[in-house]
Short mmCIF file of C-alpha atoms and ligand atoms in Angstrom, two decimals:
data_model
loop_
_atom_site.label_atom_id
_atom_site.label_comp_id
_atom_site.label_asym_id
_atom_site.label_seq_id
_atom_site.Cartn_x
_atom_site.Cartn_y
_atom_site.Cartn_z
CA MET A 1 4.59 -98.15 -84.53
CA PRO A 2 7.98 -98.30 -86.62
CA PHE A 3 7.87 -99.49 -90.06
CA ASP A 4 8.22 -103.16 -90.56
CA TYR A 5 11.47 -103.18 -92.60
CA ALA A 6 12.75 -106.35 -94.27
CA PRO A 7 16.02 -107.42 -92.88
CA ALA A 8 19.14 -105.89 -94.64
CA PRO A 9 22.04 -107.51 -93.05
CA GLU A 10 25.50 -106.78 -94.30
CA SER A 11 27.43 -109.93 -95.10
CA ARG A 12 30.37 -110.81 -92.66
CA SER A 13 31.99 -113.01 -95.21
CA ILE A 14 34.24 -110.20 -96.18
CA VAL A 15 35.97 -110.60 -92.83
CA ASP A 16 38.49 -113.29 -92.03
CA ILE A 17 38.86 -113.49 -88.25
CA GLU A 18 41.76 -115.66 -87.02
CA SER A 19 41.14 -118.05 -84.01
CA ASN A 20 43.96 -116.29 -82.19
CA TYR A 21 46.26 -113.21 -82.55
CA GLY A 22 49.74 -112.54 -81.23
CA LEU A 23 51.18 -109.12 -80.32
CA PHE A 24 52.50 -106.83 -83.09
CA ILE A 25 55.87 -106.04 -82.25
CA GLY A 26 58.77 -104.99 -84.49
CA GLY A 27 56.72 -105.40 -87.62
CA SER A 28 55.48 -109.02 -87.09
CA PHE A 29 53.15 -110.91 -84.92
CA THR A 30 54.69 -112.68 -81.90
CA GLU A 31 53.52 -114.92 -79.09
CA PRO A 32 53.11 -113.35 -75.63
CA THR A 33 55.84 -114.45 -73.14
CA SER A 34 53.06 -115.45 -70.74
CA GLY A 35 51.60 -117.56 -73.38
CA GLU A 36 48.15 -116.26 -72.07
CA PHE A 37 45.30 -115.27 -74.27
CA PHE A 38 41.88 -113.68 -73.55
CA LYS A 39 38.67 -113.86 -75.54
CA THR A 40 36.93 -111.14 -77.46
CA ILE A 41 33.25 -111.48 -77.99
CA ASN A 42 30.53 -110.12 -80.25
CA PRO A 43 28.40 -108.13 -77.72
CA ALA A 44 25.27 -108.48 -79.85
CA THR A 45 25.49 -112.35 -79.70
CA GLU A 46 28.08 -113.15 -76.99
CA GLU A 47 29.86 -115.31 -79.60
CA VAL A 48 33.50 -115.68 -79.24
CA LEU A 49 35.14 -114.03 -82.12
CA SER A 50 38.84 -114.72 -81.33
CA GLU A 51 41.38 -115.09 -78.65
CA VAL A 52 43.90 -112.29 -78.27
CA ALA A 53 47.37 -112.21 -76.58
CA GLU A 54 47.74 -110.77 -73.07
CA ALA A 55 50.85 -108.71 -73.04
CA GLY A 56 52.99 -108.77 -69.84
CA GLN A 57 55.94 -106.69 -68.68
CA ALA A 58 58.44 -108.47 -70.98
CA ASP A 59 56.17 -107.86 -74.04
CA VAL A 60 55.74 -104.16 -73.10
CA ASP A 61 59.44 -103.94 -72.73
CA ALA A 62 59.98 -105.51 -76.22
CA ALA A 63 57.38 -103.31 -77.83
CA VAL A 64 58.97 -100.06 -76.38
CA ALA A 65 62.45 -101.29 -77.39
CA ALA A 66 61.22 -102.02 -80.96
CA ALA A 67 59.63 -98.53 -81.11
CA ARG A 68 62.95 -97.01 -79.88
CA ARG A 69 64.99 -98.82 -82.36
CA ALA A 70 62.74 -97.79 -85.26
CA TYR A 71 62.83 -94.24 -83.88
CA ASP A 72 66.52 -94.08 -83.75
CA LYS A 73 67.33 -96.10 -86.90
CA SER A 74 64.78 -94.98 -89.41
CA TRP A 75 61.72 -92.89 -88.56
CA SER A 76 63.25 -89.97 -86.92
CA LYS A 77 65.91 -89.74 -89.73
CA MET A 78 63.42 -89.99 -92.55
CA SER A 79 62.34 -86.74 -94.36
CA GLY A 80 58.75 -85.57 -93.73
CA LYS A 81 58.14 -86.21 -97.56
CA ASP A 82 58.93 -89.89 -97.11
CA ARG A 83 56.96 -90.26 -93.89
CA ALA A 84 54.07 -88.83 -95.71
CA LYS A 85 54.18 -91.48 -98.38
CA TYR A 86 53.80 -94.20 -95.93
CA ILE A 87 50.95 -92.39 -94.14
CA PHE A 88 49.19 -91.79 -97.45
CA ARG A 89 49.61 -95.39 -98.38
CA ILE A 90 47.98 -96.45 -94.97
CA ALA A 91 45.09 -94.15 -95.76
CA ARG A 92 44.43 -95.54 -99.12
CA LEU A 93 44.60 -99.04 -97.70
CA ILE A 94 42.02 -98.13 -95.05
CA GLN A 95 39.74 -96.86 -97.84
CA GLU A 96 40.28 -100.06 -99.91
CA ARG A 97 39.53 -102.19 -96.91
CA SER A 98 36.95 -100.04 -95.41
CA ARG A 99 34.08 -102.43 -95.87
CA GLU A 100 35.98 -105.17 -94.14
CA LEU A 101 37.08 -102.95 -91.35
CA ALA A 102 33.44 -101.59 -90.84
CA VAL A 103 32.05 -105.01 -90.53
CA LEU A 104 34.88 -106.09 -88.11
CA GLU A 105 34.25 -102.99 -86.08
CA THR A 106 30.63 -103.75 -85.73
CA LEU A 107 31.29 -107.35 -84.86
CA ASP A 108 33.70 -106.71 -82.08
CA ASN A 109 32.13 -103.42 -80.81
CA GLY A 110 28.34 -103.87 -81.26
CA LYS A 111 27.89 -100.51 -83.09
CA PRO A 112 25.40 -100.38 -86.01
CA ILE A 113 27.06 -100.96 -89.42
CA ARG A 114 25.42 -97.79 -90.67
CA GLU A 115 27.65 -95.89 -88.12
CA SER A 116 30.94 -97.95 -88.69
CA ARG A 117 30.45 -97.73 -92.45
CA ASP A 118 29.34 -94.10 -92.81
CA VAL A 119 30.88 -92.40 -89.88
CA ASP A 120 33.86 -94.29 -88.16
CA LEU A 121 35.69 -95.54 -91.35
CA PRO A 122 35.51 -92.28 -93.50
CA LEU A 123 36.84 -90.39 -90.57
CA VAL A 124 39.65 -93.04 -89.97
CA ALA A 125 40.84 -92.53 -93.58
CA ALA A 126 40.40 -88.81 -93.42
CA HIS A 127 42.67 -88.50 -90.28
CA PHE A 128 45.39 -90.40 -92.01
CA PHE A 129 45.01 -88.25 -95.19
CA TYR A 130 44.99 -85.13 -93.21
CA HIS A 131 48.01 -85.92 -91.26
CA ALA A 132 49.86 -87.36 -94.21
CA GLY A 133 49.50 -83.80 -95.61
CA TRP A 134 51.18 -82.32 -92.61
CA ALA A 135 54.25 -84.62 -92.52
CA ASP A 136 56.32 -82.50 -94.73
CA LYS A 137 54.89 -79.14 -93.77
CA LEU A 138 55.49 -79.04 -90.10
CA GLU A 139 57.70 -75.95 -90.38
CA TYR A 140 54.57 -74.07 -91.44
CA ALA A 141 52.38 -75.28 -88.55
CA GLY A 142 53.37 -72.38 -86.26
CA TYR A 143 55.73 -74.41 -84.03
CA GLY A 144 58.89 -72.65 -85.30
CA PRO A 145 61.03 -73.28 -88.28
CA ASP A 146 62.16 -76.86 -87.48
CA PRO A 147 59.91 -78.59 -84.94
CA LYS A 148 61.23 -81.86 -83.63
CA SER A 149 59.51 -85.09 -82.76
CA LEU A 150 59.34 -86.39 -79.19
CA GLY A 151 60.47 -90.06 -79.49
CA VAL A 152 58.25 -93.13 -78.51
CA ALA A 153 54.58 -92.52 -77.96
CA ALA A 154 52.59 -94.83 -75.58
CA GLN A 155 48.92 -94.70 -76.54
CA VAL A 156 45.94 -96.28 -74.83
CA ILE A 157 42.57 -96.11 -76.19
CA PRO A 158 38.97 -97.01 -75.26
CA TRP A 159 36.38 -99.30 -76.87
CA ASN A 160 33.78 -96.86 -78.04
CA PHE A 161 35.47 -95.84 -81.29
CA PRO A 162 38.19 -98.38 -81.47
CA LEU A 163 39.72 -97.68 -85.02
CA LEU A 164 38.79 -94.04 -84.96
CA MET A 165 40.65 -93.52 -81.60
CA LEU A 166 43.55 -95.32 -83.02
CA ALA A 167 43.64 -93.04 -86.03
CA TRP A 168 43.37 -89.99 -83.82
CA LYS A 169 46.39 -91.14 -81.90
CA VAL A 170 48.60 -92.87 -84.55
CA ALA A 171 48.23 -90.44 -87.43
CA PRO A 172 49.57 -87.36 -85.75
CA ALA A 173 52.26 -89.29 -83.96
CA LEU A 174 53.64 -90.72 -87.15
CA ALA A 175 53.24 -87.36 -89.23
CA CYS A 176 55.35 -85.64 -86.54
CA GLY A 177 58.06 -88.27 -86.65
CA ASN A 178 57.33 -90.33 -83.55
CA THR A 179 57.05 -94.06 -83.24
CA VAL A 180 54.09 -95.75 -81.41
CA VAL A 181 53.13 -98.56 -79.02
CA LEU A 182 49.37 -98.66 -78.74
CA LYS A 183 47.07 -100.67 -76.52
CA PRO A 184 43.54 -100.99 -77.70
CA ALA A 185 40.72 -101.68 -75.20
CA GLU A 186 40.34 -105.24 -73.90
CA THR A 187 36.89 -105.64 -75.40
CA THR A 188 37.69 -104.34 -78.84
CA PRO A 189 41.18 -105.23 -80.12
CA LEU A 190 40.25 -106.71 -83.59
CA THR A 191 40.38 -103.58 -85.67
CA ALA A 192 43.69 -102.38 -84.11
CA LEU A 193 44.99 -105.93 -85.11
CA ALA A 194 43.78 -105.47 -88.55
CA PHE A 195 45.51 -102.09 -88.61
CA ALA A 196 48.68 -103.92 -87.78
CA ASP A 197 48.25 -105.98 -90.95
CA ILE A 198 47.75 -102.76 -92.89
CA CYS A 199 51.09 -101.40 -91.45
CA GLN A 200 52.68 -104.54 -92.90
CA GLN A 201 50.85 -104.27 -96.18
CA ALA A 202 51.99 -100.59 -96.41
CA GLY A 203 55.58 -101.75 -95.89
CA LEU A 204 55.94 -99.48 -92.77
CA PRO A 205 59.46 -99.94 -91.37
CA PRO A 206 59.21 -102.52 -88.55
CA GLY A 207 58.75 -101.14 -85.01
CA VAL A 208 57.20 -97.64 -86.18
CA VAL A 209 53.83 -99.01 -85.03
CA ASN A 210 53.55 -101.68 -82.34
CA ILE A 211 50.08 -102.94 -81.09
CA ILE A 212 50.06 -104.82 -77.81
CA THR A 213 46.83 -106.28 -76.50
CA GLY A 214 45.80 -106.85 -72.83
CA ALA A 215 43.88 -105.51 -70.03
CA GLY A 216 44.24 -102.30 -67.99
CA GLU A 217 47.33 -103.69 -66.37
CA THR A 218 49.04 -103.81 -69.77
CA GLY A 219 48.02 -100.07 -70.27
CA ARG A 220 49.47 -99.25 -66.85
CA MET A 221 52.87 -101.03 -67.65
CA LEU A 222 52.96 -99.18 -70.92
CA VAL A 223 52.35 -95.74 -69.62
CA GLU A 224 54.75 -96.16 -66.86
CA HIS A 225 57.60 -97.52 -69.00
CA PRO A 226 60.69 -95.36 -68.41
CA ASP A 227 61.60 -95.27 -72.07
CA VAL A 228 58.43 -93.62 -73.30
CA ASP A 229 58.58 -89.95 -74.16
CA LYS A 230 54.83 -89.25 -74.75
CA VAL A 231 51.57 -90.60 -73.32
CA ALA A 232 48.30 -90.26 -74.97
CA PHE A 233 45.19 -91.60 -73.21
CA THR A 234 41.41 -91.58 -73.97
CA GLY A 235 39.22 -93.15 -71.49
CA SER A 236 37.57 -92.76 -68.05
CA THR A 237 38.44 -89.78 -65.87
CA GLU A 238 39.44 -92.16 -63.02
CA VAL A 239 42.04 -94.00 -65.05
CA GLY A 240 43.11 -90.60 -66.60
CA LYS A 241 43.82 -89.32 -63.01
CA ALA A 242 45.85 -92.50 -62.19
CA ILE A 243 47.98 -91.95 -65.42
CA GLN A 244 48.55 -88.29 -64.56
CA ARG A 245 49.92 -89.37 -61.11
CA ALA A 246 52.09 -91.92 -62.68
CA VAL A 247 53.72 -89.67 -65.11
CA ALA A 248 53.96 -86.77 -62.76
CA GLY A 249 57.61 -85.77 -62.28
CA THR A 250 58.84 -87.68 -65.44
CA LYS A 251 59.89 -86.07 -68.80
CA LYS A 252 56.96 -87.59 -70.52
CA LYS A 253 54.47 -85.27 -72.19
CA LEU A 254 50.79 -86.14 -71.59
CA THR A 255 47.53 -85.60 -73.32
CA LEU A 256 44.23 -86.85 -71.62
CA GLU A 257 40.91 -86.99 -73.30
CA LEU A 258 38.46 -88.15 -70.64
CA GLY A 259 34.80 -88.19 -69.78
CA GLY A 260 32.02 -85.68 -70.37
CA LYS A 261 28.42 -84.66 -69.48
CA ALA A 262 27.57 -82.24 -72.17
CA ALA A 263 24.63 -79.90 -72.30
CA ASN A 264 22.59 -79.83 -75.39
CA ILE A 265 20.70 -76.46 -75.07
CA VAL A 266 17.53 -75.81 -77.08
CA PHE A 267 16.01 -72.41 -77.12
CA ASP A 268 12.51 -71.48 -78.00
CA ASP A 269 13.41 -70.05 -81.36
CA ALA A 270 15.24 -73.09 -82.54
CA PRO A 271 13.99 -75.08 -85.58
CA ILE A 272 12.50 -77.87 -83.51
CA ASP A 273 12.47 -80.70 -85.94
CA GLN A 274 16.13 -80.06 -86.79
CA ALA A 275 16.92 -79.83 -82.98
CA ILE A 276 15.07 -83.19 -82.27
CA GLU A 277 17.41 -84.83 -84.91
CA GLY A 278 20.32 -83.28 -83.24
CA ILE A 279 19.29 -84.40 -79.76
CA VAL A 280 18.84 -87.92 -81.11
CA ASN A 281 22.13 -87.90 -82.79
CA GLY A 282 23.65 -86.24 -79.71
CA ILE A 283 22.81 -89.03 -77.22
CA TYR A 284 21.83 -92.07 -79.12
CA PHE A 285 24.51 -92.22 -81.61
CA ASN A 286 26.80 -95.16 -80.95
CA GLN A 287 24.44 -96.27 -78.06
CA GLY A 288 25.58 -93.11 -76.11
CA HIS A 289 29.10 -94.56 -75.67
CA VAL A 290 30.42 -91.19 -76.72
CA CYS A 291 32.55 -89.03 -74.47
CA CYS A 292 31.14 -85.73 -75.90
CA ALA A 293 27.50 -87.03 -76.12
CA GLY A 294 24.78 -84.58 -75.42
CA SER A 295 23.56 -86.46 -72.36
CA ARG A 296 21.99 -83.39 -70.54
CA LEU A 297 19.12 -81.80 -72.58
CA LEU A 298 18.41 -78.40 -71.58
CA LEU A 299 15.08 -77.18 -72.97
CA GLN A 300 13.75 -73.67 -72.74
CA GLU A 301 10.60 -73.90 -70.65
CA SER A 302 8.19 -72.44 -73.14
CA VAL A 303 8.97 -75.05 -75.80
CA ALA A 304 9.67 -77.96 -73.42
CA GLU A 305 6.43 -79.76 -73.61
CA GLU A 306 6.19 -79.54 -77.36
CA ALA A 307 9.84 -80.61 -77.90
CA LEU A 308 9.55 -83.52 -75.49
CA ALA A 309 6.40 -84.75 -77.35
CA SER A 310 8.29 -84.53 -80.59
CA LEU A 311 11.27 -86.28 -79.12
CA LYS A 312 9.16 -89.14 -77.73
CA ARG A 313 7.52 -89.51 -81.13
CA ARG A 314 10.91 -89.67 -82.94
CA LEU A 315 12.19 -92.22 -80.39
CA THR A 316 9.50 -94.57 -81.18
CA THR A 317 10.91 -94.90 -84.74
CA LEU A 318 14.38 -95.84 -83.50
CA ARG A 319 15.14 -99.59 -84.46
CA LEU A 320 17.26 -101.46 -82.04
CA GLY A 321 18.72 -104.98 -82.96
CA ASP A 322 21.21 -106.73 -85.18
CA PRO A 323 24.14 -104.19 -85.56
CA LEU A 324 24.93 -105.70 -88.94
CA ASP A 325 21.49 -104.82 -90.28
CA LYS A 326 21.69 -101.73 -92.34
CA ASN A 327 18.30 -100.43 -90.90
CA THR A 328 19.49 -100.56 -87.32
CA ASP A 329 19.75 -97.36 -85.27
CA ILE A 330 20.78 -98.73 -81.78
CA GLY A 331 23.20 -101.58 -81.57
CA ALA A 332 24.49 -103.54 -78.67
CA ILE A 333 26.00 -102.20 -75.53
CA ASN A 334 29.80 -102.92 -75.70
CA SER A 335 30.13 -105.24 -72.60
CA SER A 336 27.99 -106.79 -69.75
CA MET A 337 30.06 -104.57 -67.50
CA GLN A 338 29.03 -101.45 -69.24
CA LEU A 339 25.52 -102.61 -69.45
CA SER A 340 25.49 -103.05 -65.49
CA LYS A 341 26.86 -99.65 -65.05
CA ILE A 342 23.99 -98.17 -67.12
CA GLU A 343 21.45 -100.26 -65.31
CA GLU A 344 22.82 -99.12 -61.88
CA LEU A 345 22.80 -95.40 -62.83
CA THR A 346 19.32 -95.50 -64.42
CA ALA A 347 17.96 -97.23 -61.26
CA SER A 348 19.48 -94.29 -59.19
CA GLY A 349 17.60 -91.92 -61.34
CA GLU A 350 14.33 -93.57 -60.53
CA ALA A 351 15.30 -93.95 -56.92
CA GLU A 352 16.14 -90.23 -56.66
CA GLY A 353 12.73 -89.28 -58.07
CA ALA A 354 13.26 -88.79 -61.87
CA GLU A 355 10.73 -90.15 -64.30
CA ARG A 356 11.91 -92.85 -66.76
CA TRP A 357 10.58 -93.13 -70.32
CA SER A 358 11.56 -95.43 -73.11
CA PRO A 359 9.61 -96.51 -76.24
CA THR A 360 8.18 -100.00 -76.50
CA CYS A 361 11.22 -101.80 -77.82
CA PRO A 362 11.84 -105.55 -78.27
CA ILE A 363 15.19 -106.57 -76.77
CA PRO A 364 17.07 -109.56 -78.41
CA GLU A 365 17.47 -112.46 -76.04
CA LYS A 366 21.13 -112.80 -76.42
CA GLY A 367 23.75 -110.05 -76.16
CA PHE A 368 23.85 -106.83 -74.22
CA TRP A 369 21.11 -104.36 -74.94
CA PHE A 370 19.63 -101.15 -73.43
CA PRO A 371 16.56 -99.33 -74.94
CA PRO A 372 16.80 -95.63 -75.77
CA THR A 373 15.65 -93.95 -72.58
CA LEU A 374 14.95 -90.48 -71.25
CA PHE A 375 14.46 -89.16 -67.86
CA THR A 376 12.18 -86.17 -67.08
CA ASN A 377 11.77 -84.33 -63.59
CA VAL A 378 15.63 -84.48 -63.35
CA THR A 379 17.32 -81.99 -60.95
CA GLN A 380 20.92 -80.88 -61.11
CA ALA A 381 21.65 -82.94 -57.86
CA HIS A 382 20.67 -86.23 -59.46
CA ARG A 383 23.40 -88.61 -60.22
CA ILE A 384 22.03 -89.05 -63.82
CA ALA A 385 22.61 -85.24 -64.25
CA ARG A 386 26.16 -85.29 -62.93
CA GLU A 387 27.72 -88.58 -63.78
CA GLU A 388 28.71 -89.89 -67.25
CA ILE A 389 26.32 -92.77 -67.92
CA PHE A 390 27.94 -93.66 -71.25
CA GLY A 391 24.81 -95.30 -72.52
CA PRO A 392 21.68 -94.33 -74.53
CA VAL A 393 20.09 -92.34 -71.69
CA LEU A 394 19.18 -88.73 -71.82
CA SER A 395 18.50 -86.45 -68.80
CA VAL A 396 16.12 -83.61 -69.51
CA LEU A 397 16.12 -80.41 -67.56
CA THR A 398 14.54 -76.96 -68.37
CA PHE A 399 15.60 -73.36 -68.18
CA ARG A 400 13.95 -69.99 -68.56
CA THR A 401 16.80 -67.44 -69.46
CA PRO A 402 20.05 -67.75 -71.39
CA GLU A 403 21.88 -66.95 -68.10
CA GLU A 404 20.27 -69.91 -66.35
CA ALA A 405 21.05 -72.15 -69.32
CA VAL A 406 24.70 -71.09 -69.01
CA ALA A 407 24.85 -71.69 -65.27
CA LYS A 408 23.23 -75.19 -65.61
CA ALA A 409 25.39 -76.13 -68.60
CA ASN A 410 28.60 -75.27 -66.71
CA ASN A 411 27.52 -76.84 -63.52
CA THR A 412 29.55 -79.95 -63.98
CA PRO A 413 33.09 -81.20 -63.24
CA PHE A 414 33.52 -82.01 -66.93
CA GLY A 415 34.07 -79.67 -69.94
CA LEU A 416 34.25 -81.45 -73.17
CA SER A 417 31.43 -80.30 -75.39
CA ALA A 418 28.12 -78.39 -75.57
CA GLY A 419 25.36 -77.84 -78.10
CA ILE A 420 23.28 -74.68 -78.80
CA TRP A 421 20.12 -74.67 -80.80
CA THR A 422 18.77 -71.14 -81.65
CA GLU A 423 18.00 -69.06 -84.76
CA LYS A 424 19.94 -66.12 -83.46
CA GLY A 425 23.60 -65.82 -84.57
CA SER A 426 24.35 -63.27 -81.76
CA ARG A 427 23.08 -65.66 -79.20
CA ILE A 428 25.17 -68.49 -80.58
CA LEU A 429 28.25 -66.39 -80.18
CA TRP A 430 27.38 -65.25 -76.72
CA MET A 431 26.62 -68.65 -75.38
CA ALA A 432 29.71 -70.29 -77.09
CA ASN A 433 31.81 -67.72 -75.28
CA GLN A 434 30.21 -68.64 -71.96
CA MET A 435 30.57 -72.39 -72.35
CA ARG A 436 33.36 -74.01 -70.50
CA ALA A 437 33.65 -76.77 -72.93
CA GLY A 438 36.38 -77.68 -75.56
CA ILE A 439 33.93 -78.07 -78.44
CA VAL A 440 30.87 -76.19 -78.96
CA TRP A 441 28.38 -77.10 -81.67
CA ALA A 442 25.76 -74.69 -83.07
CA ASN A 443 22.64 -76.09 -84.58
CA THR A 444 24.33 -79.44 -84.98
CA PHE A 445 25.88 -82.02 -82.77
CA ASN A 446 28.63 -84.68 -82.80
CA ARG A 447 30.29 -83.34 -85.97
CA PHE A 448 33.89 -84.43 -86.32
CA ASP A 449 36.60 -83.40 -88.67
CA PRO A 450 40.36 -84.13 -88.75
CA THR A 451 41.09 -80.33 -89.17
CA SER A 452 39.13 -79.37 -85.96
CA PRO A 453 40.83 -79.74 -82.63
CA PHE A 454 39.09 -81.89 -80.04
CA GLY A 455 39.65 -81.92 -76.19
CA GLY A 456 38.33 -80.90 -72.87
CA PHE A 457 38.48 -78.55 -69.95
CA LYS A 458 38.45 -79.51 -66.30
CA GLU A 459 38.04 -83.24 -65.69
CA SER A 460 37.43 -83.84 -69.41
CA GLY A 461 41.33 -83.58 -69.74
CA PHE A 462 43.82 -81.50 -71.56
CA GLY A 463 45.62 -81.34 -74.85
CA ARG A 464 43.96 -81.25 -78.31
CA GLU A 465 43.66 -84.01 -80.94
CA GLY A 466 43.21 -82.95 -84.60
CA GLY A 467 43.84 -79.78 -86.34
CA VAL A 468 47.02 -77.85 -86.18
CA GLN A 469 46.73 -77.60 -82.45
CA GLY A 470 46.83 -81.49 -82.15
CA LEU A 471 50.28 -81.53 -83.91
CA GLY A 472 51.72 -79.63 -80.76
CA ALA A 473 51.02 -82.73 -78.69
CA TYR A 474 53.53 -84.76 -80.69
CA LEU A 475 56.21 -82.20 -81.15
CA ASN A 476 58.92 -80.98 -78.79
CA VAL A 477 57.29 -77.61 -78.34
CA GLU A 478 54.97 -75.96 -75.81
CA ASP A 479 51.43 -77.26 -76.31
CA PRO A 480 49.41 -74.13 -77.34
CA SER A 481 46.06 -75.54 -76.07
P1 NDP B 1 38.95 -97.15 -68.90
O1 NDP B 1 39.36 -95.78 -68.77
O2 NDP B 1 39.29 -98.17 -67.94
O3 NDP B 1 39.63 -97.79 -70.35
C1 NDP B 1 40.31 -97.05 -71.28
C2 NDP B 1 41.54 -97.70 -71.69
O4 NDP B 1 42.49 -97.73 -70.53
C3 NDP B 1 41.32 -99.16 -71.99
O5 NDP B 1 42.35 -99.48 -73.03
C4 NDP B 1 41.81 -99.85 -70.71
O6 NDP B 1 42.12 -101.22 -70.81
C5 NDP B 1 42.97 -99.01 -70.13
N1 NDP B 1 43.32 -98.89 -68.94
C6 NDP B 1 42.58 -99.39 -67.82
N2 NDP B 1 43.25 -99.11 -66.63
C7 NDP B 1 44.39 -98.53 -66.98
C8 NDP B 1 45.54 -98.17 -66.22
N3 NDP B 1 45.58 -98.19 -64.90
N4 NDP B 1 46.59 -97.56 -66.87
C9 NDP B 1 46.62 -97.52 -68.26
N5 NDP B 1 45.59 -97.99 -68.93
C10 NDP B 1 44.46 -98.45 -68.29
O7 NDP B 1 37.41 -97.14 -69.31
P2 NDP B 1 36.36 -98.39 -69.18
O8 NDP B 1 36.47 -99.11 -70.42
O9 NDP B 1 36.58 -99.22 -67.82
O10 NDP B 1 35.05 -97.54 -68.94
C11 NDP B 1 34.71 -97.01 -67.78
C12 NDP B 1 34.01 -95.81 -67.96
O11 NDP B 1 34.75 -94.90 -68.51
C13 NDP B 1 32.80 -95.79 -68.87
O12 NDP B 1 31.62 -96.30 -68.39
C14 NDP B 1 32.67 -94.40 -69.38
O13 NDP B 1 31.94 -93.68 -68.55
C15 NDP B 1 34.00 -93.94 -69.36
N6 NDP B 1 34.75 -93.98 -70.72
C16 NDP B 1 34.95 -92.77 -71.26
C17 NDP B 1 35.61 -92.75 -72.48
C18 NDP B 1 35.75 -91.35 -73.21
O14 NDP B 1 36.06 -91.44 -74.33
N7 NDP B 1 35.83 -90.36 -72.52
C19 NDP B 1 35.91 -93.99 -73.12
C20 NDP B 1 35.59 -95.21 -72.55
C21 NDP B 1 35.17 -95.18 -71.26
P3 NDP B 1 41.01 -102.21 -70.59
O15 NDP B 1 40.19 -102.11 -71.93
O16 NDP B 1 41.64 -103.57 -70.69
O17 NDP B 1 40.29 -101.99 -69.31
#
């Protein structure tokens, strides 16, 4: 039985949400030419938070034109030192407004305030600080004595880490001297619009950052716009492939950060209690809406029973509920569509013969929720072992030898991340070399840092974000990754 904690809700009074938002083009908010707006809701309560503009072709054209003007007239001509001042200012404003932004993120996305406050927002600020530091030092980044910017960057981001994905995209683009048109996901536009306000507050020259809201169609128009020089996308593999087809044969430079189905591998010499925390963080963090989530647990057979018992015991202590409550571990699923996808895939797991287990977990009446779940008796052929569920669902498999662990871990069309839990340093190095994954964590999981490049192999995409490697994606040089 979990402890009966008293409620500890974060106040939402720090956030002022407007009843509707226009498009942020050329430094100010404008009405969409279509005159159309769509609703964004709180997935934990289904309450409408605001109405947001739907950008059509004319708006996309206007945003790209504003970014081009800003690029030609000011941003590409400015010294790196001056660009850095703006980016540092943005970073400091994010820190000053971090409580407000964390509450807003939790309201629009459904993630626990503990995560938006302690993980997302500190990382968002860190990304801007880190890249501000690079803006006047690009000649020392290893891309030649005078690396040049690309021009206008079209950036499309998903709903799982709305402001953090914005930071991953916008900070390096600006540091390298590009201007930006960014489209946030349809279900989570509010923190990107708050960021537009921060750009105004920082006195960023008009048009350097443009934020246009809309559905997938708006994203398609943006990435296909002929006056865009760079496309950066994070989202599903399916849409990533469509974008790659659309930019093929153009001069546009492309980075894709797509799905994953990471193996989290626990050897029999691993510190089990620590590994259990890593497994929980690996798949139940952010309701499992994480592209690099450790969604396939590989347990060495000799410790499988013991580890599974500990894991189940730990899962009974997770608290699902009000995302604004500081004691909440599992928040709301971001949308009814995502909930249906999780339900469909977990039903397929049972139909294919895997065994489902969840702790007893009261589910709120309103909103979109899914209890932390694990499946045993999973084989590699099961859909739940092959497809990205993007929810709080763990598939547990076992192995006997390191070679078998490697074969199983790499048996996926994805290649974004992997985790290794063992006491032996030599085994960590051997395993890390065998993993066909862009990020390999050892005795930890889901650790992020702006200095460390992030990106995938195979169907998880290409190009790197973060670190010195990530700068190459926004400079007129060969991408080293
Ligand atoms: P999408 O890939 O559809 O969404 C990502 C972003 O792309 C959103 O801003 C979306 O807009 C936009 N978009 C959609 N279609 C196009 C297009 N043709 N051209 C350009 N941009 C487009 O992901 P979903 O939200 O539909 O999620 C579906 C599945 O994808 C999830 O269940 C999960 O498995 C996976 N996913 C993976 C992520 C990752 O980080 N690897 C992140 C998000 C999802 P809009 O929001 O309006 O649809």
